[in-house]
Amino acid sequence: MKKFSQTKKMITYNLWTLVGFESAFKILSFFIFTPMFFKIFNLIMKVTGYNYLTFENLFFFLRNPFTIFLLIMLILLLLIYTMFDITTIIIILDASYHEQKIKILDAIFLSLKKCLRLFNPKNIMLSFLVLFLIPLLNIGVASNFITTIKIPEYILEFIIKNKLYLIGFILAFIGLMMLFFRWIYALHYFVLEEMNFKEAREKSVFLSKEKRGKDMITLLIMQLIITIVYFFFILVGISVILFFNKIFGSIILLKSIITTIIWVFIAFSFLIFTVLTTPTSYAVLSALYYLHKRESKESIKLLPLEFEKKEEKKKSVIKRIIYFLIFLAMIGATIFTYGVYNGKYNLNIEHTRTGEVTAHRGASKESPENTMSAFIKAKELGADYIELDVGQTKDNYLIIMHDTNLKRTTGLDKKVWELTYEEIRELDAGYFFDSTYEGEKIPTLEEVLIFAKDNNIKLNIELKPTGHENNFERSVVDLILKYNLTEDSVVTSSHYEVLENIKNYNSNIKTGYVKSLLYGDVSSFTAADIFSIEATSITKSLVNQIHAEGKQIYAWTLNTKENIEKAIDLRVDNIITDDVTLAKETIYKSKTSNLINDFVKWIEETFR
């Protein structure tokens, strides 16, 4: 229990210094430094001659020696900036351990001085230790914009489905954890005892010897506690609001005042809570550091504070101004709340962009993909669009098939272009999914177009050229024109030249560019009316840019409520999913916004 009482002491002794610094750091990160890092990255793209990035040109971009140099510099800058946050927290916590009061500016100046040592070639690699510390000490809600980087969902799915890759990934992760955890205290030695990275690393290995397992469990328990407390706090806060709304439902003015007070209290408490999660994590680590040093009889040095103590200025005027502003804010908020209860303001606002749902390869969760059963089911479930893939047979028939090889869905190890239409019609495209679909045939594009016309459902027709096709794009366009489905279909492809060919043949056909990754200037893609992007690559900036061009953005492939809600929040135009029911229900529930939910979301997004 000593380590937890020590943690509490280190947080509370210089509490307002920690809160003040972390609040300022998060606000500056959100409004200044994060946008600045993205601008620097965009500058690197322009300097190296790239207006946009996709997976097709990403390799060439990354193998450019100049790009590599600039990106390493950017990553180092980002890591050093993040390390400045950690270093300042460690300095403030050290002052608390020694029962010294420290001001924010004093801590910042001392931290900057410490961080300058990172530019010594002997210490530069210490910055990369941050990449280990961040995920380990930010499992809960502690914030850092580096942690927002996510592995694309389709890559994760590939790793999970392939056991060898999954085992390799897990073993690599465990190996790195075991390696880096030995150096868990290196940053403390570097900051507090002026050691270089090699010395700090060696001291950390010795200090953590035989205690690493317990230390890791302690850190994980603290992260779990932080997470539980955080979500419990949200639940209690919202419950209190709802309780008072029910009790004072008939006294609108009193209800308005009480609700406003609670909202202001929750807002203030959220801010305090979110800025303290990171210091709390490092306070636990610091407590373990000091505990182990005492146990091993290592001397604990007193960090010299080289700043003269200055007389504090009179704060009475400032306090009066703050109290007056709080009073005005309370009055204004109460007037607004009172207006809400009187119906002057409507908080249940329907979203102007509710988003459409596309059944990925039909309702592929319930039926075998790219079959008429899947398309019929998609219509029954209320999908707005059906997404399907088109291939071409040996005798130039357009059929619906995702893979170039027929083995996965029919059991025949042959390429689509090696067989005639009659041969393909003999194959069973349903048994692989479930025996009840035995005998399901591979449909033609014309069959699906007729179905779409008769059932008033739109189509997302993806073309996957292999080089074996004949008059591929024109044949597809001619069928769309034949059934007068120009307004109710979009032709998509991951090959941009396909879109250019379609537009050159008939500019009225809507086209979509399918990409796993798209970053940069989208205005270059004039042949694309729609951008269909892998969901984890979509950002608010990309959505805004595409909408500013007067075009739409589709997100694929979303199969969890969390991912669908994120896409809705980003205001994508179309959600491509295997689970049509889940997507429709999630969109329906999101059509009306709730003030409390929006309020909580705003706080979380702003200060994460």
Coordinates of C-alpha atoms in Angstrom, one line a residue:
M1 CA 0.0 0.0 0.0
K2 CA 3.0 2.3 0.4
K3 CA 3.3 2.8 -3.3
F4 CA -0.3 3.9 -3.6
S5 CA -0.1 6.3 -0.7
Q6 CA 3.1 7.7 -2.2
T7 CA 1.3 8.0 -5.6
K8 CA -1.4 10.0 -3.9
K9 CA 1.1 12.3 -2.2
M10 CA 3.0 13.0 -5.4
I11 CA -0.2 13.9 -7.2
T12 CA -1.8 16.1 -4.5
Y13 CA 1.3 18.0 -3.2
N14 CA 1.7 20.0 -6.5
L15 CA -1.8 19.2 -7.8
W16 CA -2.6 22.6 -9.4
T17 CA 0.8 22.7 -11.0
L18 CA 0.1 19.3 -12.6
V19 CA -3.4 20.3 -13.6
G20 CA -2.3 23.6 -15.0
F21 CA 0.5 22.2 -17.1
E22 CA -1.4 19.2 -18.4
S23 CA -4.4 21.5 -19.3
A24 CA -2.1 23.9 -21.2
F25 CA -0.3 21.0 -22.9
K26 CA -3.5 19.4 -24.1
I27 CA -5.0 22.6 -25.3
L28 CA -1.8 23.6 -27.2
S29 CA -1.6 20.0 -28.6
F30 CA -5.2 20.1 -29.9
F31 CA -5.2 23.6 -31.4
I32 CA -1.5 24.2 -32.4
F33 CA 0.9 21.3 -32.3
T34 CA -1.1 18.5 -33.8
P35 CA -2.2 20.6 -36.8
M36 CA 1.4 21.8 -37.1
F37 CA 2.7 18.2 -37.3
F38 CA 0.2 17.4 -40.1
K39 CA 1.2 20.6 -42.0
I40 CA 4.9 19.5 -41.7
F41 CA 4.0 16.1 -43.1
N42 CA 2.1 17.8 -46.0
L43 CA 5.1 19.9 -46.6
I44 CA 7.3 16.8 -46.8
M45 CA 4.9 15.4 -49.4
K46 CA 5.1 18.6 -51.5
V47 CA 8.9 18.8 -51.2
T48 CA 9.2 15.2 -52.5
G49 CA 6.6 15.8 -55.3
Y50 CA 3.5 14.0 -54.0
N51 CA 0.1 15.7 -53.9
Y52 CA -1.6 12.6 -52.5
L53 CA -0.7 9.2 -51.0
T54 CA -2.3 5.8 -51.8
F55 CA -1.1 2.3 -51.1
E56 CA 0.0 2.2 -54.8
N57 CA 2.5 5.1 -54.5
L58 CA 3.2 4.8 -50.7
F59 CA 6.1 2.5 -51.3
F60 CA 7.8 4.8 -53.8
F61 CA 7.2 7.8 -51.4
L62 CA 8.7 5.9 -48.5
R63 CA 11.8 4.6 -50.3
N64 CA 12.9 8.0 -51.4
P65 CA 16.0 8.7 -49.3
F66 CA 15.0 12.4 -48.8
T67 CA 11.5 11.3 -47.6
I68 CA 13.1 8.8 -45.2
F69 CA 15.3 11.5 -43.7
L70 CA 12.5 14.0 -43.4
L71 CA 10.1 11.5 -41.8
I72 CA 12.7 10.4 -39.3
M73 CA 13.2 14.0 -38.4
L74 CA 9.4 14.5 -38.0
I75 CA 9.0 11.4 -35.9
L76 CA 11.9 12.4 -33.7
L77 CA 10.4 15.9 -33.3
L78 CA 7.0 14.3 -32.4
L79 CA 8.6 11.9 -29.9
I80 CA 10.7 14.7 -28.3
Y81 CA 7.6 16.9 -28.0
T82 CA 5.8 14.0 -26.3
M83 CA 8.8 13.3 -24.1
F84 CA 8.7 17.0 -23.0
D85 CA 5.2 16.3 -21.5
I86 CA 6.5 13.2 -19.7
T87 CA 9.7 14.9 -18.5
T88 CA 7.8 17.8 -17.1
I89 CA 5.4 15.5 -15.2
I90 CA 8.4 13.6 -13.8
I91 CA 10.0 16.8 -12.6
I92 CA 6.8 18.0 -10.9
L93 CA 6.3 14.6 -9.2
D94 CA 9.9 14.6 -8.0
A95 CA 9.4 18.0 -6.4
S96 CA 6.3 16.5 -4.7
Y97 CA 8.2 13.5 -3.5
H98 CA 10.7 15.9 -1.8
E99 CA 7.8 18.0 -0.5
Q100 CA 9.0 21.0 -2.6
K101 CA 6.5 23.4 -4.2
I102 CA 7.2 24.1 -7.9
K103 CA 5.6 26.5 -10.3
I104 CA 4.5 25.6 -13.8
L105 CA 7.1 27.9 -15.5
D106 CA 9.9 26.6 -13.3
A107 CA 9.0 23.0 -14.2
I108 CA 8.7 23.9 -18.0
F109 CA 12.1 25.6 -18.1
L110 CA 13.8 22.8 -16.2
S111 CA 12.1 20.2 -18.5
L112 CA 13.3 22.1 -21.6
K113 CA 16.8 22.1 -20.3
K114 CA 16.6 18.3 -19.7
C115 CA 15.1 17.7 -23.2
L116 CA 17.9 19.5 -24.9
R117 CA 20.2 16.7 -23.8
L118 CA 18.2 14.4 -26.2
F119 CA 20.1 16.0 -29.1
N120 CA 23.3 14.5 -27.9
P121 CA 23.9 11.5 -30.2
K122 CA 24.3 9.3 -27.1
N123 CA 20.8 10.1 -26.0
I124 CA 18.8 10.4 -29.1
M125 CA 17.5 6.8 -29.0
L126 CA 15.9 7.5 -25.6
S127 CA 13.1 9.2 -27.5
F128 CA 12.0 5.9 -29.0
L129 CA 11.4 4.6 -25.5
V130 CA 8.4 6.9 -25.5
L131 CA 6.8 4.5 -28.0
F132 CA 6.9 1.8 -25.4
L133 CA 5.8 4.0 -22.4
I134 CA 2.8 5.5 -24.1
P135 CA 0.8 2.3 -24.8
L136 CA 1.9 0.8 -21.5
L137 CA 0.8 3.8 -19.4
N138 CA -2.1 5.0 -21.5
I139 CA -4.2 1.9 -21.6
G140 CA -7.0 3.8 -19.8
V141 CA -8.2 7.2 -20.8
A142 CA -4.8 9.0 -20.5
S143 CA -4.4 11.0 -23.6
N144 CA -1.7 11.4 -26.3
F145 CA -2.3 11.9 -30.0
I146 CA 0.3 9.2 -30.8
T147 CA -2.1 6.7 -29.4
T148 CA -4.8 7.6 -31.9
I149 CA -2.7 5.9 -34.7
K150 CA -4.5 2.6 -35.4
I151 CA -3.7 -0.4 -37.6
P152 CA -6.3 -0.6 -40.4
E153 CA -9.1 -3.1 -39.6
Y154 CA -8.5 -5.1 -42.8
I155 CA -4.9 -5.7 -41.8
L156 CA -5.9 -6.8 -38.3
E157 CA -8.5 -9.1 -39.8
F158 CA -5.8 -10.6 -42.1
I159 CA -3.5 -11.1 -39.1
I160 CA -6.3 -12.7 -37.0
K161 CA -7.4 -15.1 -39.7
N162 CA -3.8 -16.2 -40.4
K163 CA -2.7 -18.1 -37.3
L164 CA 1.0 -18.0 -38.2
Y165 CA 0.9 -14.2 -38.6
L166 CA -1.1 -13.9 -35.4
I167 CA 1.3 -16.1 -33.4
G168 CA 4.2 -14.1 -34.8
F169 CA 2.6 -10.8 -34.0
I170 CA 1.9 -11.9 -30.4
L171 CA 5.4 -13.3 -29.9
A172 CA 6.9 -10.1 -31.3
F173 CA 4.8 -8.0 -29.0
I174 CA 5.7 -10.1 -25.9
G175 CA 9.4 -9.9 -26.9
L176 CA 9.3 -6.2 -27.3
M177 CA 7.5 -5.8 -23.9
M178 CA 10.1 -8.0 -22.2
L179 CA 12.9 -6.0 -23.8
F180 CA 11.6 -2.5 -23.2
F181 CA 10.2 -3.2 -19.7
R182 CA 13.7 -3.7 -18.4
W183 CA 14.3 0.0 -19.3
I184 CA 11.1 1.3 -17.7
Y185 CA 13.0 3.5 -15.3
A186 CA 15.6 4.8 -17.8
L187 CA 13.7 8.1 -18.3
H188 CA 13.8 8.8 -14.5
Y189 CA 17.5 8.2 -14.4
F190 CA 18.0 10.4 -17.4
V191 CA 15.8 13.3 -16.1
L192 CA 16.6 13.2 -12.4
E193 CA 20.2 12.0 -12.3
E194 CA 21.7 13.5 -15.5
M195 CA 22.7 10.1 -16.9
N196 CA 23.1 9.4 -20.6
F197 CA 20.9 6.8 -22.2
K198 CA 23.3 3.9 -21.9
E199 CA 23.9 4.6 -18.2
A200 CA 20.2 5.1 -17.5
R201 CA 19.4 1.9 -19.3
E202 CA 21.9 -0.2 -17.4
K203 CA 20.7 1.3 -14.0
S204 CA 17.1 0.6 -15.0
V205 CA 17.9 -3.0 -15.8
F206 CA 19.5 -3.4 -12.4
L207 CA 16.8 -1.6 -10.5
S208 CA 13.9 -3.6 -12.1
K209 CA 15.6 -6.9 -11.7
E210 CA 13.4 -9.6 -10.0
K211 CA 10.6 -7.0 -9.7
R212 CA 9.4 -6.6 -13.3
G213 CA 6.5 -9.0 -13.1
K214 CA 5.1 -7.3 -10.0
D215 CA 5.7 -3.8 -11.5
M216 CA 3.9 -4.6 -14.7
I217 CA 0.9 -6.0 -12.7
T218 CA 0.9 -2.8 -10.6
L219 CA 0.9 -0.6 -13.6
L220 CA -1.9 -2.6 -15.3
I221 CA -4.0 -2.6 -12.2
M222 CA -3.7 1.2 -12.0
Q223 CA -4.7 1.6 -15.6
L224 CA -7.7 -0.6 -15.0
I225 CA -8.7 1.4 -12.0
I226 CA -8.4 4.7 -13.9
T227 CA -10.6 3.3 -16.7
I228 CA -13.3 2.0 -14.3
V229 CA -13.4 5.2 -12.3
Y230 CA -13.6 7.3 -15.5
F231 CA -16.7 5.5 -16.9
F232 CA -18.3 5.2 -13.4
F233 CA -17.9 9.0 -13.1
I234 CA -19.6 9.5 -16.4
L235 CA -22.5 7.2 -15.4
V236 CA -23.0 8.9 -12.0
G237 CA -22.9 12.4 -13.5
I238 CA -25.5 11.7 -16.1
S239 CA -27.6 9.8 -13.6
V240 CA -27.6 12.8 -11.3
I241 CA -28.8 15.1 -14.1
L242 CA -31.6 12.7 -15.0
F243 CA -32.6 12.3 -11.3
F244 CA -32.9 16.1 -10.8
N245 CA -34.8 16.5 -14.1
K246 CA -37.3 14.0 -12.8
I247 CA -37.6 15.5 -9.3
F248 CA -38.0 19.1 -10.4
G249 CA -39.8 18.4 -13.7
S250 CA -42.7 20.7 -12.8
I251 CA -40.6 23.7 -11.6
I252 CA -38.8 24.6 -14.8
L253 CA -36.7 27.6 -13.4
L254 CA -35.4 25.6 -10.5
K255 CA -34.8 22.6 -12.7
S256 CA -32.9 24.8 -15.1
I257 CA -30.6 26.2 -12.4
I258 CA -29.9 22.8 -10.8
T259 CA -29.2 21.2 -14.2
T260 CA -26.9 24.0 -15.2
I261 CA -24.9 23.8 -11.9
I262 CA -24.5 20.0 -12.4
W263 CA -23.5 20.4 -16.1
V264 CA -20.9 23.0 -15.1
F265 CA -19.6 20.8 -12.3
I266 CA -19.4 17.8 -14.6
A267 CA -17.6 19.8 -17.3
F268 CA -15.1 21.1 -14.7
S269 CA -14.6 17.7 -13.2
F270 CA -14.1 16.0 -16.6
L271 CA -11.4 18.5 -17.4
I272 CA -9.6 17.8 -14.1
F273 CA -10.1 14.1 -14.4
T274 CA -8.8 13.8 -18.0
V275 CA -5.7 16.0 -17.3
L276 CA -4.8 13.9 -14.3
T277 CA -4.9 10.5 -15.9
T278 CA -1.5 10.8 -17.5
P279 CA 0.2 12.2 -14.3
T280 CA -1.4 9.4 -12.3
S281 CA 0.1 6.8 -14.5
Y282 CA 3.6 8.3 -14.2
A283 CA 3.1 8.9 -10.5
V284 CA 2.6 5.1 -10.0
L285 CA 5.8 4.6 -12.0
S286 CA 7.7 7.2 -10.0
A287 CA 6.5 5.7 -6.7
L288 CA 7.9 2.3 -7.9
Y289 CA 11.1 4.0 -8.9
Y290 CA 11.6 5.6 -5.5
L291 CA 10.5 2.4 -3.6
H292 CA 13.0 0.2 -5.5
K293 CA 15.8 2.8 -4.9
R294 CA 15.2 2.7 -1.2
E295 CA 15.0 -1.1 -1.1
S296 CA 18.4 -1.3 -3.0
K297 CA 19.8 1.5 -0.8
E298 CA 20.5 3.7 -3.8
S299 CA 20.8 7.4 -2.9
I300 CA 17.8 9.5 -4.0
K301 CA 19.1 12.8 -5.3
L302 CA 17.3 16.0 -4.7
L303 CA 16.7 17.7 -8.1
P304 CA 18.0 21.2 -7.7
L305 CA 15.5 23.9 -8.5
E306 CA 17.5 26.8 -9.9
F307 CA 14.8 29.4 -9.9
E308 CA 14.6 32.1 -7.3
K309 CA 11.4 32.2 -5.2
K310 CA 9.5 35.3 -6.1
E311 CA 7.0 37.1 -4.1
E312 CA 3.5 36.2 -5.2
K313 CA 1.5 39.1 -6.5
K314 CA -1.8 40.0 -5.0
K315 CA -4.5 37.8 -6.5
S316 CA -7.6 39.4 -5.1
V317 CA -8.4 41.3 -8.3
I318 CA -7.8 38.2 -10.4
K319 CA -10.0 36.1 -8.1
R320 CA -12.8 38.6 -8.3
I321 CA -12.6 38.6 -12.1
I322 CA -12.7 34.8 -12.2
Y323 CA -15.7 34.7 -9.8
F324 CA -17.5 37.3 -11.9
L325 CA -16.9 35.4 -15.1
I326 CA -18.2 32.2 -13.5
F327 CA -21.3 34.0 -12.3
L328 CA -21.9 35.4 -15.8
A329 CA -21.4 31.9 -17.3
M330 CA -23.9 30.4 -14.8
I331 CA -26.5 33.1 -15.6
G332 CA -26.0 32.6 -19.4
A333 CA -26.1 28.8 -19.1
T334 CA -29.2 28.9 -16.9
I335 CA -31.0 31.2 -19.4
F336 CA -30.1 28.7 -22.2
T337 CA -31.3 25.7 -20.1
Y338 CA -34.5 27.5 -19.2
G339 CA -35.1 28.1 -22.9
V340 CA -34.6 24.4 -23.6
Y341 CA -37.2 23.4 -21.0
N342 CA -39.6 25.9 -22.5
G343 CA -39.1 24.6 -26.0
K344 CA -37.3 27.7 -27.3
Y345 CA -34.3 25.5 -28.3
N346 CA -34.7 22.0 -29.7
L347 CA -31.9 19.6 -28.7
N348 CA -33.3 16.7 -30.7
I349 CA -32.0 17.8 -34.0
E350 CA -32.1 15.4 -36.9
H351 CA -28.8 15.1 -38.7
T352 CA -28.8 16.6 -42.2
R353 CA -26.6 13.8 -43.4
T354 CA -27.9 10.5 -42.1
G355 CA -25.8 8.2 -44.4
E356 CA -26.9 5.4 -46.6
V357 CA -26.1 1.7 -46.1
T358 CA -24.5 -0.6 -48.7
A359 CA -24.7 -4.4 -48.4
H360 CA -21.2 -5.6 -49.0
R361 CA -21.4 -8.3 -51.7
G362 CA -25.1 -8.4 -50.7
A363 CA -26.2 -9.4 -47.2
S364 CA -23.0 -11.5 -46.9
K365 CA -23.5 -12.1 -43.2
E366 CA -26.8 -14.0 -43.8
S367 CA -26.2 -15.4 -47.3
P368 CA -23.4 -16.5 -49.6
E369 CA -21.6 -13.4 -51.0
N370 CA -22.3 -12.1 -54.5
T371 CA -25.3 -14.4 -55.1
M372 CA -28.9 -13.6 -55.8
S373 CA -29.8 -14.9 -52.3
A374 CA -27.5 -12.3 -50.8
F375 CA -29.0 -9.5 -53.0
I376 CA -32.6 -10.5 -52.2
K377 CA -31.8 -10.6 -48.5
A378 CA -30.1 -7.2 -48.7
K379 CA -33.3 -5.7 -50.1
E380 CA -35.4 -7.4 -47.4
L381 CA -33.1 -5.9 -44.7
G382 CA -33.5 -2.4 -46.1
A383 CA -30.1 -1.8 -47.7
D384 CA -29.9 1.3 -49.9
Y385 CA -27.2 -0.1 -52.1
I386 CA -25.8 -3.5 -53.0
E387 CA -22.1 -3.7 -53.5
L388 CA -21.0 -6.4 -56.0
D389 CA -17.8 -7.3 -57.9
V390 CA -17.7 -8.0 -61.7
G391 CA -15.5 -10.3 -63.6
Q392 CA -15.5 -11.4 -67.2
T393 CA -15.6 -15.0 -68.5
K394 CA -13.7 -16.6 -71.4
D395 CA -16.6 -15.8 -73.7
N396 CA -17.0 -12.2 -72.5
Y397 CA -20.0 -12.7 -70.2
L398 CA -20.0 -10.3 -67.2
I399 CA -20.5 -12.3 -64.0
I400 CA -20.6 -11.5 -60.3
M401 CA -17.5 -12.7 -58.5
H402 CA -15.0 -11.1 -56.1
D403 CA -12.0 -13.4 -56.5
T404 CA -10.1 -14.0 -59.7
N405 CA -10.0 -17.7 -58.7
L406 CA -13.2 -19.7 -58.2
K407 CA -11.8 -22.0 -55.5
R408 CA -12.9 -20.2 -52.3
T409 CA -16.6 -19.9 -53.2
T410 CA -17.1 -22.8 -55.5
G411 CA -14.3 -25.3 -54.8
L412 CA -13.0 -25.2 -58.4
D413 CA -9.3 -24.1 -58.7
K414 CA -9.7 -22.2 -61.9
K415 CA -9.5 -18.5 -62.9
V416 CA -12.7 -16.7 -64.0
W417 CA -11.3 -16.0 -67.5
E418 CA -10.4 -19.6 -68.1
L419 CA -14.0 -20.8 -68.2
T420 CA -17.0 -20.0 -70.4
Y421 CA -20.3 -18.8 -68.9
E422 CA -21.9 -22.2 -69.4
E423 CA -19.1 -23.8 -67.4
I424 CA -19.4 -21.3 -64.6
R425 CA -23.2 -21.8 -64.4
E426 CA -22.6 -25.4 -63.5
L427 CA -20.7 -24.4 -60.3
D428 CA -22.2 -24.3 -56.8
A429 CA -21.7 -20.9 -55.3
G430 CA -23.7 -21.5 -52.1
Y431 CA -22.5 -24.7 -50.5
F432 CA -19.3 -23.1 -49.1
F433 CA -21.5 -20.8 -46.9
D434 CA -24.1 -23.3 -45.8
S435 CA -25.6 -26.5 -47.1
T436 CA -29.1 -24.9 -47.3
Y437 CA -27.7 -22.8 -50.1
E438 CA -26.5 -25.8 -52.1
G439 CA -27.1 -25.2 -55.8
E440 CA -26.8 -21.4 -55.7
K441 CA -25.6 -20.1 -59.0
I442 CA -23.1 -17.3 -59.9
P443 CA -25.3 -14.6 -61.4
T444 CA -24.6 -12.3 -64.3
L445 CA -24.4 -8.6 -64.1
E446 CA -27.5 -8.3 -66.3
E447 CA -29.5 -10.5 -63.9
V448 CA -28.6 -8.2 -61.0
L449 CA -29.4 -5.1 -63.0
I450 CA -32.9 -6.4 -63.8
F451 CA -33.3 -7.3 -60.1
A452 CA -32.2 -3.8 -59.0
K453 CA -34.6 -2.2 -61.5
D454 CA -37.6 -4.2 -60.4
N455 CA -36.8 -3.8 -56.7
N456 CA -35.8 -0.1 -56.6
I457 CA -32.4 -0.7 -55.0
K458 CA -29.1 1.0 -56.0
L459 CA -25.9 -0.7 -57.1
N460 CA -22.2 -0.2 -56.3
I461 CA -20.6 -2.1 -59.2
E462 CA -16.9 -2.7 -58.6
L463 CA -14.7 -3.5 -61.5
K464 CA -11.5 -5.6 -60.9
P465 CA -9.6 -5.7 -64.1
T466 CA -7.0 -8.5 -64.5
G467 CA -5.8 -7.8 -68.0
H468 CA -7.7 -10.7 -69.5
E469 CA -10.9 -8.7 -70.2
N470 CA -12.2 -7.6 -73.5
N471 CA -14.0 -4.2 -73.8
F472 CA -14.6 -4.5 -70.0
E473 CA -15.7 -1.0 -69.0
R474 CA -17.8 -0.3 -72.1
S475 CA -19.7 -3.6 -71.7
V476 CA -20.6 -2.6 -68.1
V477 CA -21.6 0.9 -69.0
D478 CA -23.7 -0.4 -72.0
L479 CA -25.7 -2.6 -69.6
I480 CA -26.3 0.2 -67.2
L481 CA -27.6 2.4 -70.0
K482 CA -29.7 -0.5 -71.4
Y483 CA -31.7 -0.7 -68.1
N484 CA -31.7 3.1 -67.5
L485 CA -29.8 2.8 -64.1
T486 CA -27.5 5.7 -64.6
E487 CA -28.9 7.6 -61.5
D488 CA -29.2 4.4 -59.4
S489 CA -25.7 3.0 -59.8
V490 CA -22.1 3.9 -59.3
V491 CA -19.2 2.1 -61.0
T492 CA -16.2 1.8 -58.7
S493 CA -12.6 0.5 -59.0
S494 CA -9.3 0.7 -57.3
H495 CA -7.7 1.2 -60.7
Y496 CA -8.0 4.9 -61.6
E497 CA -7.6 4.3 -65.3
V498 CA -10.8 2.3 -65.2
L499 CA -12.6 5.4 -64.0
E500 CA -11.0 7.5 -66.7
N501 CA -12.0 5.0 -69.4
I502 CA -15.6 5.1 -68.1
K503 CA -15.8 8.9 -68.1
N504 CA -14.3 9.1 -71.6
Y505 CA -16.9 6.7 -72.8
N506 CA -19.9 8.2 -71.0
S507 CA -19.4 11.2 -68.6
N508 CA -22.9 10.7 -67.0
I509 CA -21.9 7.5 -65.3
K510 CA -21.1 8.0 -61.6
T511 CA -17.7 6.7 -60.7
G512 CA -16.0 5.8 -57.4
Y513 CA -12.3 5.4 -56.5
V514 CA -11.7 2.6 -54.1
K515 CA -8.6 3.0 -51.8
S516 CA -7.3 1.5 -48.7
L517 CA -5.4 4.7 -48.0
L518 CA -5.9 8.2 -49.4
Y519 CA -4.1 11.2 -48.0
G520 CA -3.4 14.6 -49.6
D521 CA -5.0 16.6 -52.4
V522 CA -8.1 14.7 -53.7
S523 CA -8.8 17.4 -56.3
S524 CA -6.4 15.6 -58.7
F525 CA -8.8 12.7 -59.2
T526 CA -11.3 14.4 -61.5
A527 CA -12.6 11.1 -62.9
A528 CA -13.9 10.1 -59.5
D529 CA -17.3 11.4 -58.2
I530 CA -17.1 9.3 -55.0
F531 CA -14.2 8.1 -52.9
S532 CA -14.6 4.7 -51.2
I533 CA -12.1 4.5 -48.4
E534 CA -11.1 1.8 -45.9
A535 CA -12.7 3.1 -42.6
T536 CA -9.6 3.4 -40.4
S537 CA -8.0 5.6 -43.0
I538 CA -10.8 8.2 -42.9
T539 CA -10.3 11.4 -41.0
K540 CA -12.4 14.5 -40.5
S541 CA -10.1 16.5 -42.7
L542 CA -10.4 14.0 -45.5
V543 CA -14.3 14.0 -45.3
N544 CA -14.3 17.8 -45.2
Q545 CA -12.0 18.0 -48.2
I546 CA -14.0 15.5 -50.3
H547 CA -17.3 17.3 -49.4
A548 CA -15.7 20.6 -50.3
E549 CA -15.1 19.2 -53.8
G550 CA -18.8 18.5 -54.0
K551 CA -18.2 14.7 -53.9
Q552 CA -19.1 11.9 -51.6
I553 CA -17.2 9.5 -49.4
Y554 CA -18.0 5.9 -48.7
A555 CA -16.5 3.9 -45.8
W556 CA -15.7 0.2 -45.9
T557 CA -16.1 -2.4 -44.4
L558 CA -17.8 -1.6 -41.1
N559 CA -19.1 -4.5 -39.0
T560 CA -19.1 -3.2 -35.4
K561 CA -21.3 -0.6 -33.7
E562 CA -18.3 1.4 -32.6
N563 CA -16.9 1.7 -36.1
I564 CA -20.3 2.6 -37.6
E565 CA -20.9 5.3 -35.0
K566 CA -17.4 6.7 -35.7
A567 CA -18.3 6.9 -39.4
I568 CA -21.6 8.6 -38.6
D569 CA -19.8 11.1 -36.5
L570 CA -17.3 11.8 -39.3
R571 CA -20.4 12.4 -41.6
V572 CA -19.5 9.8 -44.3
D573 CA -22.2 9.5 -47.0
N574 CA -22.4 5.7 -47.2
I575 CA -21.5 2.8 -44.9
I576 CA -20.5 -0.4 -46.6
T577 CA -21.1 -3.4 -44.3
D578 CA -21.6 -7.1 -44.1
D579 CA -24.2 -6.5 -41.3
V580 CA -27.0 -4.4 -42.8
T581 CA -29.3 -4.7 -39.8
L582 CA -26.6 -3.4 -37.4
A583 CA -25.8 -0.5 -39.7
K584 CA -29.4 0.5 -40.2
E585 CA -30.2 0.3 -36.4
T586 CA -27.1 2.3 -35.5
I587 CA -27.9 5.0 -38.0
Y588 CA -31.5 5.2 -36.9
K589 CA -30.5 5.6 -33.2
S590 CA -28.1 8.4 -34.2
K591 CA -30.6 10.4 -36.2
T592 CA -31.5 12.5 -33.1
S593 CA -28.7 13.9 -31.0
N594 CA -28.8 14.0 -27.2
L595 CA -27.4 17.0 -25.4
I596 CA -25.8 15.0 -22.7
N597 CA -24.2 12.5 -25.1
D598 CA -23.0 15.3 -27.4
F599 CA -21.6 17.2 -24.4
V600 CA -19.7 14.1 -23.1
K601 CA -18.4 13.4 -26.6
W602 CA -17.2 16.9 -27.1
I603 CA -15.2 16.8 -23.8
E604 CA -13.7 13.4 -24.6
E605 CA -12.7 14.4 -28.2
T606 CA -11.3 17.7 -27.2
F607 CA -9.1 16.5 -24.3
R608 CA -8.0 13.1 -25.5

